[in-house]
PDB file of C-alpha atoms in Angstrom:
ATOM      1  CA  UNK I  35     -16.099 -26.474 -39.046  1.00  0.00           C
ATOM      2  CA  UNK I  36     -18.851 -24.143 -40.222  1.00  0.00           C
ATOM      3  CA  UNK I  37     -16.677 -21.594 -41.875  1.00  0.00           C
ATOM      4  CA  UNK I  38     -18.194 -18.935 -39.609  1.00  0.00           C
ATOM      5  CA  UNK I  39     -15.689 -16.845 -37.473  1.00  0.00           C
ATOM      6  CA  UNK I  40     -15.275 -17.731 -33.825  1.00  0.00           C
ATOM      7  CA  UNK I  41     -16.608 -15.644 -31.062  1.00  0.00           C
ATOM      8  CA  UNK I  42     -13.333 -15.259 -29.050  1.00  0.00           C
ATOM      9  CA  UNK I  43     -10.954 -12.682 -30.142  1.00  0.00           C
ATOM     10  CA  UNK I  44      -8.363 -13.948 -27.534  1.00  0.00           C
ATOM     11  CA  UNK I  45     -11.023 -14.128 -24.818  1.00  0.00           C
ATOM     12  CA  UNK I  46     -11.865 -10.382 -25.019  1.00  0.00           C
ATOM     13  CA  UNK I  47     -15.217 -10.818 -26.822  1.00  0.00           C
ATOM     14  CA  UNK I  48     -16.236  -9.969 -30.419  1.00  0.00           C
ATOM     15  CA  UNK I  49     -15.565 -11.938 -33.577  1.00  0.00           C
ATOM     16  CA  UNK I  50     -11.943 -12.762 -34.521  1.00  0.00           C
ATOM     17  CA  UNK I  51     -12.355 -11.037 -37.837  1.00  0.00           C
ATOM     18  CA  UNK I  52     -12.780  -7.430 -38.965  1.00  0.00           C
ATOM     19  CA  UNK I  53     -14.914  -5.927 -41.781  1.00  0.00           C
ATOM     20  CA  UNK I  54     -15.515  -2.352 -42.942  1.00  0.00           C
ATOM     21  CA  UNK I  55     -18.626  -0.590 -41.899  1.00  0.00           C
ATOM     22  CA  UNK I  56     -19.649   1.987 -44.478  1.00  0.00           C
ATOM     23  CA  UNK I  57     -21.485   5.091 -43.443  1.00  0.00           C
ATOM     24  CA  UNK I  58     -22.789   7.923 -45.649  1.00  0.00           C
ATOM     25  CA  UNK I  59     -19.395   9.587 -45.482  1.00  0.00           C
ATOM     26  CA  UNK I  60     -16.021   8.024 -46.193  1.00  0.00           C
ATOM     27  CA  UNK I  61     -14.481   9.811 -43.331  1.00  0.00           C
ATOM     28  CA  UNK I  62     -16.902   8.266 -40.862  1.00  0.00           C
ATOM     29  CA  UNK I  63     -16.313   4.666 -41.992  1.00  0.00           C
ATOM     30  CA  UNK I  64     -14.828   2.259 -39.604  1.00  0.00           C
ATOM     31  CA  UNK I  65     -14.018  -1.398 -39.157  1.00  0.00           C
ATOM     32  CA  UNK I  66     -15.947  -3.754 -36.622  1.00  0.00           C
ATOM     33  CA  UNK I  67     -15.881  -7.251 -35.419  1.00  0.00           C
ATOM     34  CA  UNK I  68     -19.430  -7.224 -34.118  1.00  0.00           C
ATOM     35  CA  UNK I  69     -21.520 -10.240 -35.247  1.00  0.00           C
ATOM     36  CA  UNK I  70     -24.060  -8.036 -37.158  1.00  0.00           C
ATOM     37  CA  UNK I  71     -21.452  -6.361 -39.216  1.00  0.00           C
ATOM     38  CA  UNK I  72     -19.367  -9.467 -39.994  1.00  0.00           C
ATOM     39  CA  UNK I  73     -22.402 -11.580 -41.050  1.00  0.00           C
ATOM     40  CA  UNK I  74     -23.880  -8.813 -43.229  1.00  0.00           C
ATOM     41  CA  UNK I  75     -20.649  -7.719 -44.958  1.00  0.00           C
ATOM     42  CA  UNK I  76     -19.458  -8.528 -48.366  1.00  0.00           C
ATOM     43  CA  UNK I  77     -15.870  -9.348 -49.236  1.00  0.00           C
ATOM     44  CA  UNK I  78     -13.237 -11.133 -47.392  1.00  0.00           C
ATOM     45  CA  UNK I  79     -12.844 -10.240 -43.673  1.00  0.00           C
ATOM     46  CA  UNK I  80      -9.439  -9.194 -42.108  1.00  0.00           C
ATOM     47  CA  UNK I  81      -7.793 -10.912 -39.203  1.00  0.00           C
ATOM     48  CA  UNK I  82      -6.538  -7.570 -38.014  1.00  0.00           C
ATOM     49  CA  UNK I  83      -8.529  -4.274 -37.304  1.00  0.00           C
ATOM     50  CA  UNK I  84      -5.470  -2.123 -38.446  1.00  0.00           C
ATOM     51  CA  UNK I  85      -5.169  -3.901 -41.712  1.00  0.00           C
ATOM     52  CA  UNK I  86      -8.928  -3.294 -42.325  1.00  0.00           C
ATOM     53  CA  UNK I  87      -8.568   0.234 -41.531  1.00  0.00           C
ATOM     54  CA  UNK I  88      -5.436   0.641 -43.772  1.00  0.00           C
ATOM     55  CA  UNK I  89      -6.993  -1.138 -46.756  1.00  0.00           C
ATOM     56  CA  UNK I  90     -10.444   0.521 -46.675  1.00  0.00           C
ATOM     57  CA  UNK I  91      -9.972   3.804 -44.894  1.00  0.00           C
ATOM     58  CA  UNK I  92      -6.367   4.527 -45.218  1.00  0.00           C
ATOM     59  CA  UNK I  93      -7.026   7.976 -46.668  1.00  0.00           C
ATOM     60  CA  UNK I  94      -9.366   9.348 -44.031  1.00  0.00           C
ATOM     61  CA  UNK I  95      -8.740  12.831 -42.870  1.00  0.00           C
ATOM     62  CA  UNK I  96      -6.879  13.670 -39.721  1.00  0.00           C
ATOM     63  CA  UNK I  97      -9.684  12.588 -37.459  1.00  0.00           C
ATOM     64  CA  UNK I  98      -8.915   8.809 -38.542  1.00  0.00           C
ATOM     65  CA  UNK I  99     -12.395   7.649 -37.390  1.00  0.00           C
ATOM     66  CA  UNK I 100     -11.660   4.103 -38.316  1.00  0.00           C
ATOM     67  CA  UNK I 101      -8.531   3.844 -36.035  1.00  0.00           C
ATOM     68  CA  UNK I 102     -10.145   5.755 -33.345  1.00  0.00           C
ATOM     69  CA  UNK I 103     -12.923   3.126 -33.176  1.00  0.00           C
ATOM     70  CA  UNK I 104     -10.588   0.292 -32.607  1.00  0.00           C
ATOM     71  CA  UNK I 105     -11.185  -1.096 -28.955  1.00  0.00           C
ATOM     72  CA  UNK I 106      -8.763   0.182 -26.417  1.00  0.00           C
ATOM     73  CA  UNK I 107      -7.258  -3.116 -25.525  1.00  0.00           C
ATOM     74  CA  UNK I 108      -5.600  -3.332 -29.162  1.00  0.00           C
ATOM     75  CA  UNK I 109      -5.256   0.438 -29.498  1.00  0.00           C
ATOM     76  CA  UNK I 110      -1.694   1.667 -29.804  1.00  0.00           C
ATOM     77  CA  UNK I 111      -0.269   4.422 -27.730  1.00  0.00           C
ATOM     78  CA  UNK I 112       0.389   7.861 -29.173  1.00  0.00           C
ATOM     79  CA  UNK I 113       3.663   7.996 -27.318  1.00  0.00           C
ATOM     80  CA  UNK I 114       7.047   7.636 -28.973  1.00  0.00           C
ATOM     81  CA  UNK I 115       7.745   4.020 -29.386  1.00  0.00           C
ATOM     82  CA  UNK I 116       9.429   1.558 -27.178  1.00  0.00           C
ATOM     83  CA  UNK I 117      10.973  -1.360 -29.168  1.00  0.00           C
ATOM     84  CA  UNK I 118       9.275  -3.938 -27.053  1.00  0.00           C
ATOM     85  CA  UNK I 119       5.745  -2.563 -27.713  1.00  0.00           C
ATOM     86  CA  UNK I 120       5.994  -1.993 -31.534  1.00  0.00           C
ATOM     87  CA  UNK I 121       6.869  -3.894 -34.734  1.00  0.00           C
ATOM     88  CA  UNK I 122      10.351  -5.017 -34.578  1.00  0.00           C
ATOM     89  CA  UNK I 123      12.597  -3.765 -37.304  1.00  0.00           C
ATOM     90  CA  UNK I 124      10.166  -1.304 -38.693  1.00  0.00           C
ATOM     91  CA  UNK I 125      10.663   2.377 -37.833  1.00  0.00           C
ATOM     92  CA  UNK I 126       9.205   5.373 -39.534  1.00  0.00           C
ATOM     93  CA  UNK I 127       9.489   9.192 -38.972  1.00  0.00           C
ATOM     94  CA  UNK I 128       6.584  10.879 -37.183  1.00  0.00           C
ATOM     95  CA  UNK I 129       6.605  14.677 -37.584  1.00  0.00           C
ATOM     96  CA  UNK I 130       4.835  15.863 -34.468  1.00  0.00           C
ATOM     97  CA  UNK I 131       4.559  19.565 -34.674  1.00  0.00           C
ATOM     98  CA  UNK I 132       7.254  19.752 -37.331  1.00  0.00           C
ATOM     99  CA  UNK I 133      10.723  18.603 -37.947  1.00  0.00           C
ATOM    100  CA  UNK I 134      12.162  19.665 -34.389  1.00  0.00           C
ATOM    101  CA  UNK I 135       9.627  17.605 -32.484  1.00  0.00           C
ATOM    102  CA  UNK I 136       9.799  14.729 -34.895  1.00  0.00           C
ATOM    103  CA  UNK I 137      10.790  11.219 -33.724  1.00  0.00           C
ATOM    104  CA  UNK I 138      10.858   7.767 -35.039  1.00  0.00           C
ATOM    105  CA  UNK I 139       8.214   5.065 -34.162  1.00  0.00           C
ATOM    106  CA  UNK I 140       7.446   1.455 -34.655  1.00  0.00           C
ATOM    107  CA  UNK I 141       4.028   1.515 -33.516  1.00  0.00           C
ATOM    108  CA  UNK I 142       1.630  -0.258 -36.017  1.00  0.00           C
ATOM    109  CA  UNK I 143      -0.493   2.736 -36.466  1.00  0.00           C
ATOM    110  CA  UNK I 144       2.429   4.848 -37.586  1.00  0.00           C
ATOM    111  CA  UNK I 145       3.871   2.182 -39.821  1.00  0.00           C
ATOM    112  CA  UNK I 146       0.802   1.112 -41.641  1.00  0.00           C
ATOM    113  CA  UNK I 147       0.547   2.859 -44.886  1.00  0.00           C
ATOM    114  CA  UNK I 148       4.158   4.172 -44.923  1.00  0.00           C
ATOM    115  CA  UNK I 149       6.012   3.419 -48.347  1.00  0.00           C
ATOM    116  CA  UNK I 150       8.597   0.699 -47.777  1.00  0.00           C
ATOM    117  CA  UNK I 151      11.406   3.016 -48.727  1.00  0.00           C
ATOM    118  CA  UNK I 152      10.573   5.141 -45.681  1.00  0.00           C
ATOM    119  CA  UNK I 153      10.667   2.161 -43.224  1.00  0.00           C
ATOM    120  CA  UNK I 154      14.021   1.718 -41.426  1.00  0.00           C
ATOM    121  CA  UNK I 155      15.378  -1.286 -39.638  1.00  0.00           C
ATOM    122  CA  UNK I 156      16.343   0.473 -36.562  1.00  0.00           C
ATOM    123  CA  UNK I 157      15.225   3.601 -34.600  1.00  0.00           C
ATOM    124  CA  UNK I 158      18.784   4.879 -34.778  1.00  0.00           C
ATOM    125  CA  UNK I 159      18.938   4.524 -38.535  1.00  0.00           C
ATOM    126  CA  UNK I 160      15.519   6.333 -38.846  1.00  0.00           C
ATOM    127  CA  UNK I 161      16.750   9.204 -36.697  1.00  0.00           C
ATOM    128  CA  UNK I 162      20.104   9.414 -38.447  1.00  0.00           C
ATOM    129  CA  UNK I 163      18.451   9.417 -41.920  1.00  0.00           C
ATOM    130  CA  UNK I 164      15.413  11.622 -41.434  1.00  0.00           C
ATOM    131  CA  UNK I 165      16.323  14.002 -38.541  1.00  0.00           C
ATOM    132  CA  UNK I 166      20.238  14.381 -39.067  1.00  0.00           C
ATOM    133  CA  UNK I 167      20.121  18.259 -38.490  1.00  0.00           C
ATOM    134  CA  UNK I 168      17.549  18.260 -35.585  1.00  0.00           C
ATOM    135  CA  UNK I 169      18.724  20.995 -33.325  1.00  0.00           C
ATOM    136  CA  UNK I 170      16.343  19.872 -30.562  1.00  0.00           C
ATOM    137  CA  UNK I 171      17.759  16.237 -30.428  1.00  0.00           C
ATOM    138  CA  UNK I 172      14.145  15.007 -29.846  1.00  0.00           C
ATOM    139  CA  UNK I 173      14.635  11.961 -32.117  1.00  0.00           C
ATOM    140  CA  UNK I 174      17.842  10.713 -30.728  1.00  0.00           C
ATOM    141  CA  UNK I 175      16.661  11.519 -27.113  1.00  0.00           C
ATOM    142  CA  UNK I 176      13.780   8.990 -27.453  1.00  0.00           C
ATOM    143  CA  UNK I 177      16.346   6.157 -28.303  1.00  0.00           C
ATOM    144  CA  UNK I 178      16.573   3.573 -25.493  1.00  0.00           C
ATOM    145  CA  UNK I 179      19.719   3.810 -23.369  1.00  0.00           C
ATOM    146  CA  UNK I 180      21.492   0.968 -25.210  1.00  0.00           C
ATOM    147  CA  UNK I 181      21.038   2.819 -28.440  1.00  0.00           C
ATOM    148  CA  UNK I 182      21.864   6.316 -27.214  1.00  0.00           C
ATOM    149  CA  UNK I 183      25.095   7.736 -28.709  1.00  0.00           C
ATOM    150  CA  UNK I 184      27.400   9.159 -26.202  1.00  0.00           C
ATOM    151  CA  UNK I 185      30.538  11.341 -26.171  1.00  0.00           C
ATOM    152  CA  UNK I 186      32.530   8.599 -24.448  1.00  0.00           C
ATOM    153  CA  UNK I 187      35.021   6.472 -26.327  1.00  0.00           C
ATOM    154  CA  UNK I 188      33.453   3.348 -27.671  1.00  0.00           C
ATOM    155  CA  UNK I 189      34.221   0.273 -25.482  1.00  0.00           C
ATOM    156  CA  UNK I 190      33.125  -2.462 -27.903  1.00  0.00           C
ATOM    157  CA  UNK I 191      31.960  -3.003 -31.439  1.00  0.00           C
ATOM    158  CA  UNK I 192      28.755  -4.531 -29.928  1.00  0.00           C
ATOM    159  CA  UNK I 193      27.671  -1.026 -28.674  1.00  0.00           C
ATOM    160  CA  UNK I 194      28.407   0.930 -31.761  1.00  0.00           C
ATOM    161  CA  UNK I 195      28.245   0.759 -35.612  1.00  0.00           C
ATOM    162  CA  UNK I 196      30.454  -2.041 -36.612  1.00  0.00           C
ATOM    163  CA  UNK I 197      33.430  -0.972 -38.869  1.00  0.00           C
ATOM    164  CA  UNK I 198      32.265   2.696 -38.829  1.00  0.00           C
ATOM    165  CA  UNK I 199      34.383   4.993 -36.809  1.00  0.00           C
ATOM    166  CA  UNK I 200      34.799   8.800 -36.652  1.00  0.00           C
ATOM    167  CA  UNK I 201      37.276  11.129 -34.981  1.00  0.00           C
ATOM    168  CA  UNK I 202      35.924  12.822 -31.904  1.00  0.00           C
ATOM    169  CA  UNK I 203      37.864  16.081 -30.766  1.00  0.00           C
ATOM    170  CA  UNK I 204      36.231  16.421 -27.218  1.00  0.00           C
ATOM    171  CA  UNK I 205      38.764  18.866 -25.731  1.00  0.00           C
ATOM    172  CA  UNK I 206      40.988  19.497 -28.817  1.00  0.00           C
ATOM    173  CA  UNK I 207      43.289  17.397 -30.896  1.00  0.00           C
ATOM    174  CA  UNK I 208      45.409  15.892 -27.926  1.00  0.00           C
ATOM    175  CA  UNK I 209      42.432  14.383 -26.141  1.00  0.00           C
ATOM    176  CA  UNK I 210      40.634  13.184 -29.303  1.00  0.00           C
ATOM    177  CA  UNK I 211      39.568   9.724 -29.863  1.00  0.00           C
ATOM    178  CA  UNK I 212      37.781   7.500 -32.329  1.00  0.00           C
ATOM    179  CA  UNK I 213      34.302   6.263 -31.762  1.00  0.00           C
ATOM    180  CA  UNK I 214      31.754   4.098 -33.483  1.00  0.00           C
ATOM    181  CA  UNK I 215      28.796   5.199 -31.392  1.00  0.00           C
TER     182      UNK I 215
END
């Protein structure tokens, strides 16, 4: 092997490494996998475009030029996350238009740069911790159906929180029950 990066990138073209491209302004810098940028760069290249952006341009202003220049085929969606599309077991709060519209996401672009103490193992845990008093219910309503809390009695420990039950007074004391959802 020559030590040179391969020209494949999973069959989608471009080199399989990413390097920072500096412009006259920090907020306009970006990462590239184009041959001319990779061969003329200094320092170690990154295997991942998001990691390159986070390390070199993580403090860019709200335009996030670096992230916006990542090719569409590896670009995350701006939609609230679906577990299958994001990073497993890494959920962070996203404050879209404030607290009431906030939700939890596991998309790489949202997770990168978030302090470890603010990354949660589940979307439910994130919603429960960060948005407990959210009147709109936006965060909880974005949970997948198998994670949605319900007003129905819990049928199995597998659906709810193990060993954590609360009294639910749906229609008063006589119709109350305990639930772990």
